[in-house]
Coordinates of C-alpha atoms and ligand atoms in Angstrom, one line a residue:
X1 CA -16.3 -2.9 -27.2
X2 CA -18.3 0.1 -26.4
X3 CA -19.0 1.1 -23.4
X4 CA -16.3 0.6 -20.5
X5 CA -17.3 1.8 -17.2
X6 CA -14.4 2.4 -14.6
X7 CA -15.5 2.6 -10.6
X8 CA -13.3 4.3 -8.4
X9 CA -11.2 7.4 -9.4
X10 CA -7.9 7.1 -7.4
X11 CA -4.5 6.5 -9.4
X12 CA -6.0 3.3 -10.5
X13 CA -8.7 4.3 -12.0
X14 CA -6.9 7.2 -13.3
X15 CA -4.4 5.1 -15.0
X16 CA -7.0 2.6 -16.2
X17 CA -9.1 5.6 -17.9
X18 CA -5.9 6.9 -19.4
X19 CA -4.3 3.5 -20.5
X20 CA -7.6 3.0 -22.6
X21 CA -7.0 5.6 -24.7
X22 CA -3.5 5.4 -24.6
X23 CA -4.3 2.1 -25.8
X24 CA -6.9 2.8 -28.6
X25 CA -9.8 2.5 -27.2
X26 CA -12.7 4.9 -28.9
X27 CA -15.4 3.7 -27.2
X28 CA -17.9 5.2 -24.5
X29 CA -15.8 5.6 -21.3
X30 CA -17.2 6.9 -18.0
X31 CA -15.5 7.3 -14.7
X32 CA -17.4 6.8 -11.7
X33 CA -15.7 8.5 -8.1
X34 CA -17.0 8.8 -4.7
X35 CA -15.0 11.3 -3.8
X36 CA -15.9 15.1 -4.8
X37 CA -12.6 16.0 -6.5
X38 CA -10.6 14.1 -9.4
X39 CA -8.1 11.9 -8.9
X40 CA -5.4 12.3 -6.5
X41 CA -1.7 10.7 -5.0
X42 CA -2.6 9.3 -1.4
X43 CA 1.3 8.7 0.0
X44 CA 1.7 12.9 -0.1
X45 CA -1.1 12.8 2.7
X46 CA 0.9 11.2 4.7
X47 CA 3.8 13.0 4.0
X48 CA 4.2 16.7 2.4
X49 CA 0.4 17.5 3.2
X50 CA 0.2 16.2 6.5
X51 CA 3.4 18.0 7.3
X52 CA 2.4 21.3 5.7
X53 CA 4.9 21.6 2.6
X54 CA 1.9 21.0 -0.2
X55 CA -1.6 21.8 0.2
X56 CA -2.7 19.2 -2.8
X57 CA -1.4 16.1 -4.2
X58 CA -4.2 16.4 -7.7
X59 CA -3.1 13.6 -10.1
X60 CA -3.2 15.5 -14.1
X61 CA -6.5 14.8 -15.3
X62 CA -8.3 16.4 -18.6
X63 CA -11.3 14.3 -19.1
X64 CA -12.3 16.2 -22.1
X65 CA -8.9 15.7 -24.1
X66 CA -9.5 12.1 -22.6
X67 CA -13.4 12.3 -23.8
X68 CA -14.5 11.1 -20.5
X69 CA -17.6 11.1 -18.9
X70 CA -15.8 11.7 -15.0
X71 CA -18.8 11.8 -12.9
X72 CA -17.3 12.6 -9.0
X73 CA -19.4 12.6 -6.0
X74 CA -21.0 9.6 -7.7
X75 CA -20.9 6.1 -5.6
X76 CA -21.6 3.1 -7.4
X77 CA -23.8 1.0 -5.2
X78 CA -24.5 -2.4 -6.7
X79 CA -23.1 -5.0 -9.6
X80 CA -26.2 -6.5 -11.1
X81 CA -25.2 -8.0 -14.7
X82 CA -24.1 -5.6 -17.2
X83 CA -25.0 -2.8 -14.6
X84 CA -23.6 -0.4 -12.1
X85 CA -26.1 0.6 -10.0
X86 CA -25.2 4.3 -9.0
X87 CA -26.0 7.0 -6.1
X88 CA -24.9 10.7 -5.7
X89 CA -24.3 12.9 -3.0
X90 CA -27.8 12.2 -1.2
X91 CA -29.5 10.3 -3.3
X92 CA -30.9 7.1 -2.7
X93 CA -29.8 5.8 -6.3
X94 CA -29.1 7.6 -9.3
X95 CA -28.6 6.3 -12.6
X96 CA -27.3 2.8 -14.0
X97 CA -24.6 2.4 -16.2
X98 CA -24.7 -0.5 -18.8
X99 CA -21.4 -1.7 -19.7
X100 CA -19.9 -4.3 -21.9
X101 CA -16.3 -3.7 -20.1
X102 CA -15.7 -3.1 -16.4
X103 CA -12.4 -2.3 -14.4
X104 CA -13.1 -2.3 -10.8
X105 CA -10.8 0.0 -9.2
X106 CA -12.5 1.0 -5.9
X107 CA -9.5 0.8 -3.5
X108 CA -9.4 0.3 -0.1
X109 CA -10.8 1.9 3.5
X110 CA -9.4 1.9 6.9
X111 CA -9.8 -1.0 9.1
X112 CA -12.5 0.6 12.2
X113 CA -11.5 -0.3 15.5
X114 CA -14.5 -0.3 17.8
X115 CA -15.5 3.2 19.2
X116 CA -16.5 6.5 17.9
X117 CA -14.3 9.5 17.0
X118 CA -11.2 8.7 16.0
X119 CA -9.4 9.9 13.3
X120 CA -8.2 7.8 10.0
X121 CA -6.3 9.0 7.2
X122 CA -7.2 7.9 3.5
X123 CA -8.4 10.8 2.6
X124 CA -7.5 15.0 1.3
X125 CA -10.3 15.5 3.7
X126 CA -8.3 13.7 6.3
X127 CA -5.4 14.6 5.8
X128 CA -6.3 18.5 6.1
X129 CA -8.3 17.9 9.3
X130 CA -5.8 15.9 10.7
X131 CA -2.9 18.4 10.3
X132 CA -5.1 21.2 12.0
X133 CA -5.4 19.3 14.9
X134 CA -1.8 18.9 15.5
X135 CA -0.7 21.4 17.1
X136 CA 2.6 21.9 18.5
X137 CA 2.4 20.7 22.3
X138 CA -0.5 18.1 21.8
X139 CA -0.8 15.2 23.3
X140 CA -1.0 12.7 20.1
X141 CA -1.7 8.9 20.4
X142 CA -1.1 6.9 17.2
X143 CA -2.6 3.3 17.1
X144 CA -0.5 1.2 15.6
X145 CA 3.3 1.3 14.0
X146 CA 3.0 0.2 10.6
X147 CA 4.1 2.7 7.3
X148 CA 1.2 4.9 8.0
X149 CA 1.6 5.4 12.0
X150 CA 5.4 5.8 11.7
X151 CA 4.5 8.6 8.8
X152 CA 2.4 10.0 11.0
X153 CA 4.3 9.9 14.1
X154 CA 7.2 11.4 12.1
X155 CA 5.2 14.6 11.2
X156 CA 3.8 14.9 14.7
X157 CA 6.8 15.1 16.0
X158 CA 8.4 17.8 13.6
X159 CA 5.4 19.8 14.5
X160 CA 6.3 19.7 18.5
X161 CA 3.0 17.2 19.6
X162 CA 4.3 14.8 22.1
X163 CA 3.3 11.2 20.0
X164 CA 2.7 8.2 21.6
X165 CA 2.5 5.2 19.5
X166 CA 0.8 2.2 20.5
X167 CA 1.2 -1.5 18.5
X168 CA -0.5 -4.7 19.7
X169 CA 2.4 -7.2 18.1
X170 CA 6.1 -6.7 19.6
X171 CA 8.1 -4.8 16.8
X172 CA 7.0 -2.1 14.1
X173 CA 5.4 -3.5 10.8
X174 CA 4.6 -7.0 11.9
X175 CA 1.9 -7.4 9.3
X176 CA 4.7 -7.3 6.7
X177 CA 8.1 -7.5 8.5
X178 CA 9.2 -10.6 10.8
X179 CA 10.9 -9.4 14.4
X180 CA 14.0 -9.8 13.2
X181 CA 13.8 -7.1 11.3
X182 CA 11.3 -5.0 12.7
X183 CA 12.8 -4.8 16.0
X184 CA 16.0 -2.5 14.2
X185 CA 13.1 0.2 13.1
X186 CA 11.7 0.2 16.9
X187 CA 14.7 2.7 18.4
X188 CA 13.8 5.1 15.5
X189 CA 10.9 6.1 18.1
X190 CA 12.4 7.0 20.5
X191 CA 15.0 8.6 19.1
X192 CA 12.7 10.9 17.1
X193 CA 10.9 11.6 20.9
X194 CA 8.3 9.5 20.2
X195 CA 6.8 6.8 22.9
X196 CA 6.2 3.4 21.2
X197 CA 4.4 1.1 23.4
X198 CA 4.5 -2.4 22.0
X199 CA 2.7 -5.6 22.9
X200 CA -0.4 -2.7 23.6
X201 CA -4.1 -4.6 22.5
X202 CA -6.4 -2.1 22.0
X203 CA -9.9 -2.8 22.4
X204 CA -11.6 0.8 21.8
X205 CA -11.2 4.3 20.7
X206 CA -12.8 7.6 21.4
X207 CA -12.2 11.2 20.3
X208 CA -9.5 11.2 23.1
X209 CA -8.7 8.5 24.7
X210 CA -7.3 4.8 23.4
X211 CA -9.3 1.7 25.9
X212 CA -6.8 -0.8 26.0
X213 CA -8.0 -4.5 26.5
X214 CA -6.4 -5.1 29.8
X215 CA -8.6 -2.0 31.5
X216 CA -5.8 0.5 31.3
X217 CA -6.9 4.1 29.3
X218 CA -4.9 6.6 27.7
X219 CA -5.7 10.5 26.9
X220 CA -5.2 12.0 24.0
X221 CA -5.7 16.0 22.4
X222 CA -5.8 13.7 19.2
X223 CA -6.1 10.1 18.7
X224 CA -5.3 8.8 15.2
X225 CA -5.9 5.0 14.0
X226 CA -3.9 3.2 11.4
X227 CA -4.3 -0.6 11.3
X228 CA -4.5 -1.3 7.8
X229 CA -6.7 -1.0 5.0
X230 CA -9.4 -3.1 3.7
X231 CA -10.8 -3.5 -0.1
X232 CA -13.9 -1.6 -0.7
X233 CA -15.9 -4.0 -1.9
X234 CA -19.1 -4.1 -0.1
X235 CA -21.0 -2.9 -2.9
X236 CA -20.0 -5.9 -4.4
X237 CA -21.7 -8.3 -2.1
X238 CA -24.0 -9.4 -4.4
X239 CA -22.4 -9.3 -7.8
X240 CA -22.2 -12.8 -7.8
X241 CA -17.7 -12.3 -8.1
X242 CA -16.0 -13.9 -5.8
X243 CA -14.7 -12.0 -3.3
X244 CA -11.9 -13.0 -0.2
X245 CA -9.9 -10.0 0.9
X246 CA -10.2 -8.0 -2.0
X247 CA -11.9 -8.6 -5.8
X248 CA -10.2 -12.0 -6.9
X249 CA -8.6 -12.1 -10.2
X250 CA -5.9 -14.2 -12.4
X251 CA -2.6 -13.1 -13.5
X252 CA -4.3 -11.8 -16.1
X253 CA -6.6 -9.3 -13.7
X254 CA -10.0 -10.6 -14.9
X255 CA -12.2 -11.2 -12.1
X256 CA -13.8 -14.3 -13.4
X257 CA -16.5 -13.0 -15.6
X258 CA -16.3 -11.9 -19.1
X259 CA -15.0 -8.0 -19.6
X260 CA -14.5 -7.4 -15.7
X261 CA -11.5 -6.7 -14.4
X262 CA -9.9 -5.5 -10.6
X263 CA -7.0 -3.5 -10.3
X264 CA -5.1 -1.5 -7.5
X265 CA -6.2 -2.3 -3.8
X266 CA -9.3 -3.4 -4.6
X267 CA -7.7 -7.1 -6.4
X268 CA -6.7 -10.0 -4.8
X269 CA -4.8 -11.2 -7.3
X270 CA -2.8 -14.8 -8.5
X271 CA 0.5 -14.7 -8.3
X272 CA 2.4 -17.1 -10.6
X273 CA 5.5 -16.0 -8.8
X274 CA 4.8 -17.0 -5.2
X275 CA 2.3 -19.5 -6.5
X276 CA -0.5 -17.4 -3.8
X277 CA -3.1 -14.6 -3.8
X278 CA -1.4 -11.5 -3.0
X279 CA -2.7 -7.8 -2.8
X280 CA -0.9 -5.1 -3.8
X281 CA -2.2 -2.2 -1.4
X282 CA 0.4 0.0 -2.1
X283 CA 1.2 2.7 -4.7
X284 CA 3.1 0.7 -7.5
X285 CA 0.6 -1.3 -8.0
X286 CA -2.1 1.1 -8.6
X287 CA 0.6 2.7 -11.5
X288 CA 0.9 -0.4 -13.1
X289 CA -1.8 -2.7 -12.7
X290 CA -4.1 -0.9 -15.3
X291 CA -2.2 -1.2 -18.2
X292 CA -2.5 -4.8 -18.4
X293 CA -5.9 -5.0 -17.0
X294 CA -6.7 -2.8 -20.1
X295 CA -4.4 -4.7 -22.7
X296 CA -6.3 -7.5 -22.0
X297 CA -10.2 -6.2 -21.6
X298 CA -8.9 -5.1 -25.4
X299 CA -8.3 -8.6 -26.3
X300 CA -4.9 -9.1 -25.2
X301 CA -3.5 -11.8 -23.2
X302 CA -1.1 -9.9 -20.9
X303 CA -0.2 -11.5 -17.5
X304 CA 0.7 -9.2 -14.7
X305 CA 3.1 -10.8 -12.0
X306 CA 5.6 -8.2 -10.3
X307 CA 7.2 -8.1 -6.9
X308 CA 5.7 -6.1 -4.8
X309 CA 6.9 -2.8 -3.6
X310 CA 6.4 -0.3 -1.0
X311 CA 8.1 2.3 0.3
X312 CA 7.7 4.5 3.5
X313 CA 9.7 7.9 4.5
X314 CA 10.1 7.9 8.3
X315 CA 12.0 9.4 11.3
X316 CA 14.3 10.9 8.3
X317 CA 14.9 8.0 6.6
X318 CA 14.0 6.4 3.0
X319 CA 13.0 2.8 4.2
X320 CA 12.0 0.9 0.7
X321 CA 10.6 -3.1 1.2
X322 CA 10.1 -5.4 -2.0
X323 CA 9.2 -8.9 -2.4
X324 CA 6.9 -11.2 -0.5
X325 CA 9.2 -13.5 1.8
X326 CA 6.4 -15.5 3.6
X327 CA 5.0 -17.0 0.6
X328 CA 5.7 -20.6 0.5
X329 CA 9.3 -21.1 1.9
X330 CA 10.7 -24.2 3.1
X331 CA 13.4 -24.8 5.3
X332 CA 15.6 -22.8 7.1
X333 CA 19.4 -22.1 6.6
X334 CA 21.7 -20.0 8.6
X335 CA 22.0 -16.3 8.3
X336 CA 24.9 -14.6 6.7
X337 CA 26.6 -10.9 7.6
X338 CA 26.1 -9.4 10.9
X339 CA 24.0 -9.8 13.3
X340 CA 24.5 -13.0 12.2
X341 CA 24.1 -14.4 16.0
X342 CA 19.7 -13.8 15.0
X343 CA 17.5 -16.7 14.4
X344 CA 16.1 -16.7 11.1
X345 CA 13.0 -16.3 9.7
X346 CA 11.6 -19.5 9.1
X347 CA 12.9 -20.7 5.7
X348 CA 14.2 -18.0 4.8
X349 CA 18.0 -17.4 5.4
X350 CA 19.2 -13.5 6.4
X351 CA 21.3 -12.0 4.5
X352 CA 22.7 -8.1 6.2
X353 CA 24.9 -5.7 4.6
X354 CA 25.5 -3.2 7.8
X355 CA 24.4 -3.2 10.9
X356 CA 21.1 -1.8 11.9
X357 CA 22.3 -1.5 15.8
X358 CA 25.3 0.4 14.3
X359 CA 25.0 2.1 10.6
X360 CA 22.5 4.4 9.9
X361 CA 22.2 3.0 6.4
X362 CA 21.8 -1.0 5.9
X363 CA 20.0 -3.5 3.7
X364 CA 18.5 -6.8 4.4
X365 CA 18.2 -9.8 1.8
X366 CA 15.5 -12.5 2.4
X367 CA 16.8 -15.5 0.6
X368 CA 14.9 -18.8 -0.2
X369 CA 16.4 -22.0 -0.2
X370 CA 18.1 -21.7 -3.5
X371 CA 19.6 -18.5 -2.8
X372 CA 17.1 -16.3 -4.6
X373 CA 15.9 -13.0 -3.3
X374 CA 12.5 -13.3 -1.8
X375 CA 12.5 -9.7 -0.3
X376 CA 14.7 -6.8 0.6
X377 CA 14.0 -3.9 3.2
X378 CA 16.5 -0.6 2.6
X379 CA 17.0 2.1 4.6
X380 CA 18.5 4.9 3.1
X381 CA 20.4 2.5 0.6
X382 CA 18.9 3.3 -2.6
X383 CA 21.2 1.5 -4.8
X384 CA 21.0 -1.6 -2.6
X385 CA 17.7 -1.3 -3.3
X386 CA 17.5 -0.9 -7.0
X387 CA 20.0 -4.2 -7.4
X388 CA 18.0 -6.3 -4.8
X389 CA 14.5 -5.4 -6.3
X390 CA 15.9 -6.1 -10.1
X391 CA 17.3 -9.5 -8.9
X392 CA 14.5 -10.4 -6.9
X393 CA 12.2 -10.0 -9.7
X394 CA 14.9 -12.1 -12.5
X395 CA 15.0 -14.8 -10.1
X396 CA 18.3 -15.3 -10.1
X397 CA 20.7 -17.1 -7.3
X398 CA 23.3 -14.8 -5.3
X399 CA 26.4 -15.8 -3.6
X400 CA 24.7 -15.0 0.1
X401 CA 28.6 -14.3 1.5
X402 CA 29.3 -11.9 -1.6
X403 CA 26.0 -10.3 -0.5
X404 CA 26.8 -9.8 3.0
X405 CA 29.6 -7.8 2.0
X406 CA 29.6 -4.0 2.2
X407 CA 32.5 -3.8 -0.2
X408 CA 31.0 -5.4 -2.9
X409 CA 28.1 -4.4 -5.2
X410 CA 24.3 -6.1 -4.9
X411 CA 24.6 -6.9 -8.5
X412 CA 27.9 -8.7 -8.0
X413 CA 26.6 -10.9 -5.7
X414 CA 24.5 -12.7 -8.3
X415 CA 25.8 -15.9 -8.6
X416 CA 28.3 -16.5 -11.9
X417 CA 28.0 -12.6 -12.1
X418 CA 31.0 -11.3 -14.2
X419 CA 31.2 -8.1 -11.5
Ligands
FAD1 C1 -1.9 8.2 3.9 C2 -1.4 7.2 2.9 C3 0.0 7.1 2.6 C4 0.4 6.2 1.7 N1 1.7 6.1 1.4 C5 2.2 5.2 0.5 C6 3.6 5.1 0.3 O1 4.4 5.8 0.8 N2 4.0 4.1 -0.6 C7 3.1 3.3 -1.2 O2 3.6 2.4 -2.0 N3 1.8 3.3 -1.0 C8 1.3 4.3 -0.1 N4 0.0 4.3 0.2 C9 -0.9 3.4 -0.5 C10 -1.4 3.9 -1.9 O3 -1.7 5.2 -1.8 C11 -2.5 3.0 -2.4 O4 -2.0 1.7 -2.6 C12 -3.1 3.6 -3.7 O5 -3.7 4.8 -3.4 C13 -4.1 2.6 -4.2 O6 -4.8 3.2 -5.3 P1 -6.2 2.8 -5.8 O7 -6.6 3.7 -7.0 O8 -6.2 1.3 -6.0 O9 -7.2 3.0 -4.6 P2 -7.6 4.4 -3.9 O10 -6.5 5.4 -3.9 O11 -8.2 4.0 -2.6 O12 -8.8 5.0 -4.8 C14 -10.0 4.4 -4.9 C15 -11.1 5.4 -5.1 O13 -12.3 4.7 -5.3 C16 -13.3 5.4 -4.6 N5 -14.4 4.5 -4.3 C17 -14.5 3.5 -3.4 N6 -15.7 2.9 -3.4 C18 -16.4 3.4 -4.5 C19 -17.7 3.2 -5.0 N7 -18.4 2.2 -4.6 N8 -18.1 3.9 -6.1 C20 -17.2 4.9 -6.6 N9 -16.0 5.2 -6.1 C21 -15.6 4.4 -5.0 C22 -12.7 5.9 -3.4 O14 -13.4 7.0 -2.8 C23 -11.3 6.3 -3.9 O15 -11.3 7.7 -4.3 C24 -0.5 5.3 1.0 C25 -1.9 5.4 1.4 C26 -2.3 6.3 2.3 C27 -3.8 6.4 2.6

């Protein structure tokens, strides 16, 4: 191999660039980012940027001790054969790059909700406009309660805006948590003076004001959107890879044809584990994705198959989610610990150690039908945390009323577990 182009210069391509020479790769390698500045961590934006404590969240890059050709400002605008059609800022097209190894590692974008003039935030960019604009005292309405609107509502709030959050399902998180769960995260709202408006359709935004579908408007100094991501592929349309939600790959991260490969939030990958397609979209998987994407567009044979992970710092709190409990679970079985009295998930059985309506710190197991973890959500239980994620990704069986118990250690709860 020779020449190995990478689109995309977030962590993934960043990590992809750098595991190729970590890797021994001496070849021709050239890094192609839309973006006008090097490679960067996106959850600070969110966080210490949005709220002031950092200006900058610039990943370590040298792309001359790497010998990289990092071309930023540079979009790549078309897949045709062993090309990447190019375009820089202003141009129509720019160069093509011939490759004879690809790693597609374009990310993701907002999801657009009709309207003009709202604000999203993906970006530095966005991230520094958006924290001008909030200013103590204005009036701030945050669509949707996912990670990123609770992040944001979070910061809003330490800064003195009054925050209104709006979500079209009836809990925080629905896209990943069921209401069981995501109903205990809904009083962190108000309790951080925060409005959350559930079961709230929007059907438009402006600049400052948020159209909701049953005629009813709300104004806003600042209106902010986050309903989720989508993969950038649309320069990809007519590759001739197959694309459904993302840049479909194997286990092994190769998109089908011969030296391509899609990692980060771009691939829509198979999943031995939960026997589906699952996209990563967050953080962890950007880190550790490229690796084996590389291993194996150097010949290896590398299969890549973790549980997912996320985590999200809101209201105060550490709230850390792995696993994929939806993904092919059959039947249900009572839930253990309190508050037991819930119905479960559907085939999935509930396990609690604390109680969200009384502890400020509690975990939640998601167990299949042979007593396996199929997710865990902490909040501010690190250590419960660490134990279910290692557990959930060895498969093993726990002892669902060992679990449930405060007193005893995750780890102990594996079934035949010495303690
Ligand atoms: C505000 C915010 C907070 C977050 N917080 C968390 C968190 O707390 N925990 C967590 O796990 N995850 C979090 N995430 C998600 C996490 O940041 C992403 O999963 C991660 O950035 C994905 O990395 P990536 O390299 O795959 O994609 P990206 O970071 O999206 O990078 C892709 C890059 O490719 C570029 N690009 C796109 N199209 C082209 C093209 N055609 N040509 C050239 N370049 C192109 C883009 O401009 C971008 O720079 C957060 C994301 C955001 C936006």
């Amino acid at each position: 191999m020779e020449r190995v182009v990478v689109v995309g210069a977030g962590l993934a391509g960043l990590r992809t660039v750098v595991g190729l020479r970590e890797q021994g790769y001496a070849g021709e390698l050239t890094l192609v980012g839309a973006e006008s500045r090097g490679p960067y961590d996106r959850p600070p934006l969110s966080k210490a940027i949005l709220s002031g404590k950092s200006d900058d969240s610039a990943l370590p890059f040298d792309p001359d001790e790497l010998r990289v050709d990092f071309r930023p400002g540079v979009r790549a605008t078309r897949l045709r054969g062993d090309v990447v059609e190019t375009a820089g800022p202003g141009e129509v097209s720019g160069p093509d790059l011939d490759f004879d190894g690809l790693v597609l590692a374009t990310g993701a974008e907002p999801v657009v909700l009709p309207g003009e003039g709202a604000r999203y935030l993906r970006t530095h960019d966005d991230a520094h406009a958006l924290r001008a604009a909030l200013r103590p005292g204005a009036a701030v309405v945050i669509v949707g309660a996912g990670w990123i609107g609770a992040e944001v509502a979070t910061v809003a709030r330490t800064v003195g805006c009054r925050v209104t959050v709006v979500e079209q399902a009836p809990t925080p998180v629905a896209h990943a948590l069921p209401p069981q769960v995501g109903r205990h995260l809904a009083p962190w709202y108000a309790e951080a003076g925060a409005d959350l408006l559930l079961d709230h359709r929007v059907a438009a935004v402006g600049p400052n004001t948020v159209d909701f579908a049953d005629g009813t408007t709300l104004r806003a100094d600042v209106v902010i959107v986050g309903v989720g991501v989508r993969p950038a592929t649309g320069w990809l349309a007519d590759s001739g890879l197959e694309l459904d939600r993302g840049v479909v790959v194997g286990a092994d991260l190769a998109a089908g044809r011969r030296g391509v490969y899609a990692v980060g939030d771009v691939a829509a990958r198979w999943s031995p584990r939960y026997g589906a397609r699952v996209r990563g979209e967050h953080w962890d998987d950007a880190l550790r994705a490229p690796a084996v994407a590389v291993a194996n567009l150097l010949g290896g044979a590398q299969t890549y198959d973790p549980v997912p992970y996320v985590w999200s710092e809101q209201f105060g709190r550490m709230v850390q989610y792995a696993g994929l409990p939806a993904a092919g679970l059959p039947a249900s079985t009572p839930a253990a610990g309190p508050p037991g009295a819930e119905p479960d998930v559907p085939g999935t059985q509930l396990v609690w150690r604390g109680d969200p309506a009384a502890d400020d710190r509690w975990s939640v197991f998601w167990l299949d039908q042979d007593a396996r973890v199929a997710a865990v959500l902490a909040v501010d239980q690190p250590r419960d945390f660490v134990a279910g994620r290692r557990i959930a990704e060895s498969g093993a069986a726990v002892d669902p009323a060992l679990l449930a118990d405060p007193a005893v250690s995750v780890k102990s709860s594996v079934a035949g577990s010495a303690g």
